CSV table of C-alpha atoms in Angstrom, one decimal:
chain,number,residue,atom,x,y,z
A,1412,MET,CA,5.2,-31.5,-33.5
A,1413,ALA,CA,5.6,-35.3,-33.5
A,1414,ASP,CA,6.4,-37.3,-36.5
A,1415,SER,CA,3.4,-38.1,-38.7
A,1416,SER,CA,3.9,-41.8,-37.8
A,1417,ARG,CA,3.0,-40.9,-34.2
A,1418,GLY,CA,-0.1,-39.1,-35.1
A,1419,GLY,CA,1.1,-35.6,-34.1
A,1420,SER,CA,-1.2,-32.6,-34.8
A,1421,LEU,CA,-0.7,-30.4,-37.8
A,1422,ALA,CA,1.1,-27.1,-37.6
A,1423,PHE,CA,0.8,-24.4,-40.3
A,1424,GLY,CA,3.1,-21.6,-41.3
A,1425,GLN,CA,5.2,-19.8,-43.9
A,1426,VAL,CA,8.8,-19.9,-44.9
A,1427,VAL,CA,9.6,-16.3,-45.9
A,1428,ILE,CA,12.4,-16.3,-48.6
A,1429,GLY,CA,13.8,-13.8,-51.1
A,1430,PRO,CA,16.9,-11.8,-51.9
A,1431,PRO,CA,18.4,-9.3,-49.5
A,1432,GLY,CA,16.4,-6.1,-49.1
A,1433,SER,CA,13.1,-7.5,-50.2
A,1434,GLY,CA,11.5,-6.9,-46.9
A,1435,LYS,CA,11.4,-10.3,-45.4
A,1436,THR,CA,11.8,-9.4,-41.7
A,1437,SER,CA,9.4,-6.4,-42.1
A,1438,TYR,CA,6.9,-8.8,-43.7
A,1439,CYS,CA,7.2,-11.4,-40.9
A,1440,HIS,CA,6.4,-8.8,-38.2
A,1441,ALA,CA,3.7,-7.1,-40.1
A,1442,MET,CA,2.2,-10.5,-40.9
A,1443,ARG,CA,2.4,-11.5,-37.2
A,1444,ASP,CA,0.5,-8.4,-36.1
A,1445,PHE,CA,-2.1,-8.8,-38.8
A,1446,LEU,CA,-2.8,-12.5,-38.1
A,1447,GLY,CA,-2.8,-11.7,-34.4
A,1448,ARG,CA,-5.7,-9.3,-35.0
A,1449,LEU,CA,-7.5,-12.2,-36.7
A,1450,GLY,CA,-7.2,-14.3,-33.5
A,1451,ARG,CA,-4.3,-16.6,-34.6
A,1452,ARG,CA,-1.5,-17.4,-32.2
A,1453,VAL,CA,1.6,-16.4,-34.3
A,1454,ALA,CA,5.3,-17.0,-33.6
A,1455,VAL,CA,8.2,-15.7,-35.7
A,1456,VAL,CA,11.3,-17.8,-36.0
A,1457,ASN,CA,14.5,-16.2,-37.1
A,1458,LEU,CA,16.6,-18.6,-39.3
A,1459,ASP,CA,18.9,-15.8,-40.6
A,1460,PRO,CA,22.2,-16.0,-38.7
A,1461,ALA,CA,23.3,-12.6,-40.1
A,1462,ASN,CA,20.2,-10.9,-38.8
A,1463,GLU,CA,21.6,-9.2,-35.7
A,1464,ALA,CA,19.2,-6.2,-35.5
A,1465,LEU,CA,15.8,-7.7,-35.1
A,1466,PRO,CA,13.1,-5.1,-34.9
A,1467,CYS,CA,11.0,-7.2,-32.5
A,1468,PRO,CA,11.7,-10.2,-30.3
A,1469,CYS,CA,11.4,-13.6,-31.9
A,1470,ALA,CA,10.0,-16.7,-30.3
A,1471,LEU,CA,13.1,-18.6,-31.5
A,1472,ASP,CA,16.3,-17.3,-32.9
A,1473,ILE,CA,19.0,-19.3,-34.8
A,1474,ALA,CA,21.6,-17.1,-33.0
A,1475,GLU,CA,21.1,-19.5,-30.0
A,1476,LEU,CA,22.7,-22.2,-32.2
A,1477,VAL,CA,25.1,-20.4,-34.5
A,1478,THR,CA,25.8,-16.9,-35.8
A,1479,LEU,CA,27.4,-15.7,-39.0
A,1480,ALA,CA,30.0,-13.6,-37.1
A,1481,ASP,CA,31.3,-16.5,-35.0
A,1482,VAL,CA,31.6,-18.7,-38.1
A,1483,MET,CA,33.4,-16.1,-40.1
A,1484,ALA,CA,35.8,-15.4,-37.2
A,1485,SER,CA,36.6,-19.1,-36.3
A,1486,LEU,CA,36.7,-20.6,-39.8
A,1487,GLY,CA,38.0,-17.6,-41.8
A,1488,LEU,CA,35.1,-17.6,-44.2
A,1489,GLY,CA,33.6,-14.7,-46.0
A,1490,PRO,CA,29.9,-13.7,-45.6
A,1491,ASN,CA,28.6,-15.9,-48.4
A,1492,GLY,CA,30.6,-19.0,-47.4
A,1493,GLY,CA,29.9,-18.4,-43.8
A,1494,LEU,CA,26.1,-18.2,-44.4
A,1495,LEU,CA,26.2,-21.5,-46.3
A,1496,TYR,CA,28.1,-23.1,-43.4
A,1497,CYS,CA,25.5,-21.9,-41.0
A,1498,MET,CA,22.6,-23.4,-43.0
A,1499,GLU,CA,24.5,-26.7,-43.3
A,1500,TYR,CA,25.1,-26.6,-39.6
A,1501,LEU,CA,21.4,-26.0,-38.9
A,1502,ALA,CA,20.5,-29.0,-41.2
A,1503,ALA,CA,22.9,-31.2,-39.3
A,1504,ASN,CA,21.5,-30.1,-36.0
A,1505,ALA,CA,17.8,-30.5,-36.9
A,1506,ASP,CA,17.1,-32.0,-33.5
A,1507,TRP,CA,17.9,-28.7,-31.8
A,1508,LEU,CA,15.4,-27.0,-34.1
A,1509,ARG,CA,12.8,-29.7,-33.4
A,1510,GLU,CA,13.1,-29.4,-29.6
A,1511,ARG,CA,12.7,-25.6,-29.7
A,1512,LEU,CA,9.7,-25.8,-31.9
A,1513,ARG,CA,7.9,-28.1,-29.5
A,1514,ALA,CA,7.4,-25.0,-27.3
A,1515,LEU,CA,5.5,-23.4,-30.2
A,1516,ARG,CA,2.9,-26.1,-30.4
A,1517,GLY,CA,-0.4,-24.6,-31.5
A,1518,HIS,CA,1.1,-21.5,-33.1
A,1519,TYR,CA,1.1,-20.4,-36.7
A,1520,VAL,CA,4.8,-20.1,-37.5
A,1521,LEU,CA,6.5,-17.6,-39.7
A,1522,PHE,CA,10.2,-18.7,-40.5
A,1523,ASP,CA,12.3,-15.6,-41.4
A,1524,CYS,CA,15.0,-17.0,-43.7
A,1525,PRO,CA,18.3,-15.7,-45.0
A,1526,GLY,CA,18.6,-13.5,-48.2
A,1527,GLN,CA,21.2,-15.5,-50.0
A,1528,VAL,CA,19.7,-16.5,-53.4
A,1529,GLU,CA,21.7,-19.7,-53.9
A,1530,LEU,CA,20.1,-21.2,-50.8
A,1531,TYR,CA,16.9,-21.4,-52.7
A,1532,THR,CA,18.1,-22.1,-56.2
A,1533,HIS,CA,20.6,-24.9,-55.9
A,1534,HIS,CA,22.1,-25.3,-52.3
A,1535,ARG,CA,20.4,-28.2,-50.4
A,1536,ALA,CA,20.7,-27.1,-46.7
A,1537,LEU,CA,17.6,-25.1,-46.3
A,1538,LYS,CA,15.7,-27.5,-48.6
A,1539,ASP,CA,16.6,-30.3,-46.3
A,1540,VAL,CA,15.4,-28.2,-43.3
A,1541,PHE,CA,12.1,-27.6,-45.0
A,1542,ALA,CA,11.8,-31.3,-45.7
A,1543,GLN,CA,12.4,-32.1,-42.0
A,1544,LEU,CA,9.7,-29.5,-41.0
A,1545,ALA,CA,7.2,-31.4,-43.3
A,1546,LYS,CA,8.1,-34.6,-41.6
A,1547,TRP,CA,7.3,-33.0,-38.2
A,1548,ASN,CA,3.7,-32.3,-39.6
A,1549,PHE,CA,4.3,-28.7,-40.6
A,1550,ARG,CA,2.2,-27.6,-43.5
A,1551,LEU,CA,4.2,-24.8,-45.0
A,1552,ALA,CA,4.0,-22.4,-48.0
A,1553,ALA,CA,7.0,-20.5,-49.3
A,1554,VAL,CA,6.4,-16.9,-49.5
A,1555,HIS,CA,9.0,-15.5,-52.0
A,1556,LEU,CA,9.4,-11.7,-51.7
A,1557,VAL,CA,10.7,-9.8,-54.7
A,1558,ASP,CA,11.2,-5.9,-54.7
A,1559,SER,CA,8.6,-4.4,-57.0
A,1560,HIS,CA,11.0,-2.0,-58.4
A,1561,TYR,CA,12.4,-4.8,-60.7
A,1562,CYS,CA,9.1,-4.3,-62.7
A,1563,THR,CA,10.4,-1.0,-64.0
A,1564,ASP,CA,13.5,-2.6,-65.7
A,1565,PRO,CA,12.6,-5.3,-68.3
A,1566,GLY,CA,16.0,-6.9,-68.1
A,1567,LYS,CA,15.8,-7.2,-64.3
A,1568,PHE,CA,12.3,-8.5,-64.4
A,1569,ILE,CA,13.3,-11.4,-66.8
A,1570,SER,CA,16.1,-12.2,-64.3
A,1571,VAL,CA,13.5,-12.1,-61.4
A,1572,LEU,CA,11.3,-14.5,-63.3
A,1573,CYS,CA,14.1,-16.9,-63.9
A,1574,THR,CA,15.1,-16.8,-60.2
A,1575,SER,CA,11.5,-17.2,-59.0
A,1576,LEU,CA,11.0,-20.2,-61.3
A,1577,SER,CA,14.3,-21.8,-60.2
A,1578,THR,CA,13.3,-21.3,-56.6
A,1579,MET,CA,9.9,-22.8,-57.0
A,1580,LEU,CA,11.4,-25.9,-58.6
A,1581,HIS,CA,14.2,-26.3,-56.0
A,1582,VAL,CA,12.4,-25.6,-52.8
A,1583,GLU,CA,9.5,-27.9,-53.6
A,1584,LEU,CA,6.9,-26.2,-51.4
A,1585,PRO,CA,3.6,-24.6,-52.3
A,1586,HIS,CA,4.7,-21.2,-53.5
A,1587,VAL,CA,3.3,-17.6,-53.4
A,1588,ASN,CA,5.4,-15.1,-55.2
A,1589,VAL,CA,5.0,-11.5,-53.8
A,1590,LEU,CA,5.9,-8.2,-55.2
A,1591,SER,CA,6.8,-6.3,-52.1
A,1592,LYS,CA,7.0,-2.5,-51.4
A,1593,MET,CA,4.2,-1.7,-53.8
A,1594,ASP,CA,3.7,1.6,-52.0
A,1595,LEU,CA,7.1,2.7,-53.3
A,1596,ILE,CA,6.8,1.5,-56.9
A,1597,GLU,CA,6.0,5.0,-58.4
A,1598,GLN,CA,9.4,6.2,-57.0
A,1599,TYR,CA,11.2,3.8,-59.3
A,1600,GLY,CA,9.8,5.0,-62.6
A,1601,LYS,CA,6.9,4.4,-64.9
A,1602,LEU,CA,6.0,0.9,-65.9
A,1603,ALA,CA,6.2,-0.1,-69.5
A,1604,PHE,CA,2.9,-2.1,-69.2
A,1605,ASN,CA,0.0,-2.3,-66.8
A,1606,LEU,CA,0.7,-3.9,-63.4
A,1607,ASP,CA,-1.4,-7.0,-64.2
A,1608,TYR,CA,1.0,-7.7,-67.0
A,1609,TYR,CA,3.8,-8.2,-64.4
A,1610,THR,CA,1.6,-10.0,-61.7
A,1611,GLU,CA,0.1,-12.4,-64.1
A,1612,VAL,CA,3.2,-12.7,-66.3
A,1613,LEU,CA,1.4,-12.3,-69.5
A,1614,ASP,CA,2.8,-12.6,-73.0
A,1615,LEU,CA,6.5,-12.0,-72.4
A,1616,SER,CA,7.3,-11.5,-76.1
A,1617,TYR,CA,6.3,-7.9,-75.6
A,1618,LEU,CA,8.9,-7.6,-72.9
A,1619,VAL,CA,11.6,-9.0,-75.3
A,1620,ASP,CA,10.5,-6.4,-77.9
A,1621,HIS,CA,10.8,-3.7,-75.4
A,1622,LEU,CA,14.2,-4.8,-74.5
A,1623,ALA,CA,15.2,-4.8,-78.1
A,1624,SER,CA,14.8,-1.1,-78.3
A,1625,ASP,CA,17.8,-0.8,-76.0
A,1626,PRO,CA,21.1,-1.0,-78.1
A,1627,PHE,CA,22.8,-3.1,-75.4
A,1628,PHE,CA,20.0,-5.7,-75.1
A,1629,ARG,CA,19.5,-5.9,-78.9
A,1630,ASN,CA,22.6,-8.1,-79.1
A,1631,PHE,CA,21.1,-10.5,-76.6
A,1632,ARG,CA,17.6,-10.8,-78.1
A,1633,ARG,CA,18.0,-14.5,-79.0
A,1634,LEU,CA,19.1,-15.2,-75.4
A,1635,ASN,CA,16.2,-13.3,-73.9
A,1636,GLU,CA,13.8,-15.1,-76.2
A,1637,LYS,CA,15.1,-18.5,-75.0
A,1638,LEU,CA,14.9,-17.5,-71.3
A,1639,VAL,CA,11.3,-16.3,-71.9
A,1640,GLU,CA,10.5,-19.6,-73.5
A,1641,VAL,CA,11.6,-21.5,-70.5
A,1642,ILE,CA,9.5,-19.3,-68.2
A,1643,GLU,CA,6.4,-19.7,-70.3
A,1644,ASP,CA,6.8,-23.4,-70.9
A,1645,TYR,CA,6.6,-24.0,-67.1
A,1646,SER,CA,3.8,-21.4,-66.7
A,1647,LEU,CA,4.3,-21.4,-62.9
A,1648,VAL,CA,5.3,-17.9,-62.0
A,1649,SER,CA,2.8,-15.2,-61.0
A,1650,PHE,CA,2.8,-12.6,-58.3
A,1651,VAL,CA,0.6,-11.1,-55.6
A,1652,PRO,CA,1.3,-7.3,-55.0
A,1653,LEU,CA,1.9,-6.3,-51.4
A,1654,ASN,CA,2.0,-3.2,-49.3
A,1655,VAL,CA,2.5,-4.2,-45.7
A,1656,GLN,CA,0.8,-0.9,-44.6
A,1657,ASP,CA,-2.4,-1.7,-46.4
A,1658,LYS,CA,-4.7,-4.1,-44.6
A,1659,GLN,CA,-6.5,-5.1,-47.8
A,1660,SER,CA,-3.2,-5.9,-49.4
A,1661,MET,CA,-2.2,-8.0,-46.5
A,1662,ARG,CA,-5.5,-9.8,-46.5
A,1663,ARG,CA,-5.1,-10.8,-50.1
A,1664,VAL,CA,-1.6,-12.3,-49.4
A,1665,VAL,CA,-3.1,-14.2,-46.4
A,1666,GLN,CA,-5.9,-15.6,-48.6
A,1667,ALA,CA,-3.3,-16.8,-51.2
A,1668,VAL,CA,-1.0,-18.4,-48.5
A,1669,ASP,CA,-3.9,-20.0,-46.7
A,1670,LYS,CA,-4.9,-21.6,-50.0
A,1671,ALA,CA,-1.4,-22.8,-50.7
A,1672,ASN,CA,-0.7,-24.4,-47.3
A,1673,GLY,CA,-4.2,-25.7,-46.8
A,1674,TYR,CA,-4.9,-23.6,-43.7
A,1675,SER,CA,-8.2,-22.5,-45.1
A,1676,PHE,CA,-9.4,-26.1,-45.0
A,1677,GLY,CA,-8.0,-27.1,-41.7
A,1678,ASP,CA,-9.5,-27.3,-38.3
A,1679,GLN,CA,-7.5,-24.6,-36.7
A,1680,GLU,CA,-10.3,-22.0,-37.0
A,1681,GLN,CA,-14.0,-22.1,-37.7
A,1682,ARG,CA,-14.1,-21.2,-41.3
A,1683,SER,CA,-17.0,-19.4,-42.8
A,1684,LEU,CA,-18.4,-20.1,-46.3
A,1685,GLU,CA,-17.0,-16.7,-47.4
A,1686,ALA,CA,-13.5,-17.6,-46.4
A,1687,LEU,CA,-13.7,-21.0,-48.2
A,1688,MET,CA,-15.1,-19.3,-51.3
A,1689,SER,CA,-12.4,-16.5,-51.3
A,1690,ALA,CA,-9.6,-19.2,-51.0
A,1691,ALA,CA,-11.0,-21.1,-54.0
A,1692,VAL,CA,-11.4,-18.1,-56.3
A,1693,GLY,CA,-8.1,-18.3,-58.1
A,1694,ALA,CA,-7.8,-16.0,-61.1
A,1695,ASP,CA,-10.6,-13.7,-60.0
A,1696,PHE,CA,-8.8,-13.2,-56.7
A,1697,HIS,CA,-5.5,-12.3,-58.4
A,1698,PHE,CA,-7.4,-10.0,-60.8
A,1699,SER,CA,-9.2,-8.1,-58.1
A,1700,SER,CA,-6.0,-7.7,-55.9
A,1701,THR,CA,-4.0,-6.4,-58.9
A,1702,LEU,CA,-6.8,-4.1,-60.0
A,1703,ALA,CA,-6.8,-2.4,-56.6
A,1704,VAL,CA,-3.0,-1.8,-56.6
A,1705,GLN,CA,-3.1,-0.8,-60.3
A,1706,GLU,CA,-5.7,1.9,-59.6
A,1707,LYS,CA,-3.5,3.4,-56.9
A,1708,TYR,CA,-0.5,3.3,-59.2
A,1709,VAL,CA,-2.3,4.9,-62.0
A,1710,GLN,CA,-3.6,7.7,-59.7
A,1711,SER,CA,-0.1,8.4,-58.5
A,1712,GLN,CA,1.1,8.6,-62.2
A,1713,ASP,CA,-1.7,10.9,-63.1
A,1714,LYS,CA,-1.0,13.2,-60.1
A,1715,ALA,CA,2.7,13.3,-61.1
A,1716,VAL,CA,1.7,14.4,-64.7
A,1717,GLU,CA,-0.6,17.0,-63.4
A,1718,GLU,CA,2.2,18.4,-61.2
A,1719,GLU,CA,4.6,18.5,-64.2
A,1720,VAL,CA,2.0,20.4,-66.2
A,1721,MET,CA,1.4,22.9,-63.4
A,1722,ASP,CA,5.1,23.5,-63.2
A,1723,LEU,CA,5.2,24.3,-66.9
């Protein structure tokens, strides 16, 4: 974990970010178990001072340094202001984090981060922490989790795209956007388009037209068109679908993250030609992963239609 100037060895990992309820903690522990089966030594680091009910023990917990409850009680701050203060306190005490991380030398580290969106769109504290980790020879990828139910609402999906783009530009790390809880998507309603439309973020003009059919959004068509233009001009946002209970789905996310942070091409494991090729596939990889999820989604929709017909 030494500075690069001292020739320290590389450490790889993920910073798991996203809004509240997107499944960050569940993802971290599912990913730890999955990577552990692959032979990697994995450690989960909790950087969320509001996360008091951890499902499994963590190798390092920010609660040793600061907790949201203590900050709110001592400074009279609300939950949002208290969380921002905690992250600023962590950034100001980066030496504490560095010393604790020394004990995790040789581990693949999963950083479970808070769910406050402004931390990833314009506030600097966590961005500064990530920059420090890079100086300590961590090669990280940001895994941005978004609840898949936003796909069922065109207005919310445009908002998610704007948030994801803003996060990618602000955090300044290799980025993998993930649609989480894909096993529950059929419970939220039928999608207006095929799943690959949302994962690959295809021609968004269709989404604006779909919104225009709603009397409320019709008045904001021009605004939506401009938002869509910004997203398409950058052409950065795409998503990998994820169901943490599906091993193939987890494998696809691991491949995308390994490609993003360079783990596939490092010396941490003996990499086979197949692993190197799968990490370099790109568009074909995303297509195949989306196709598998799309097939399950369509089957669930067809089953629901059949049950409705039987009821009639």
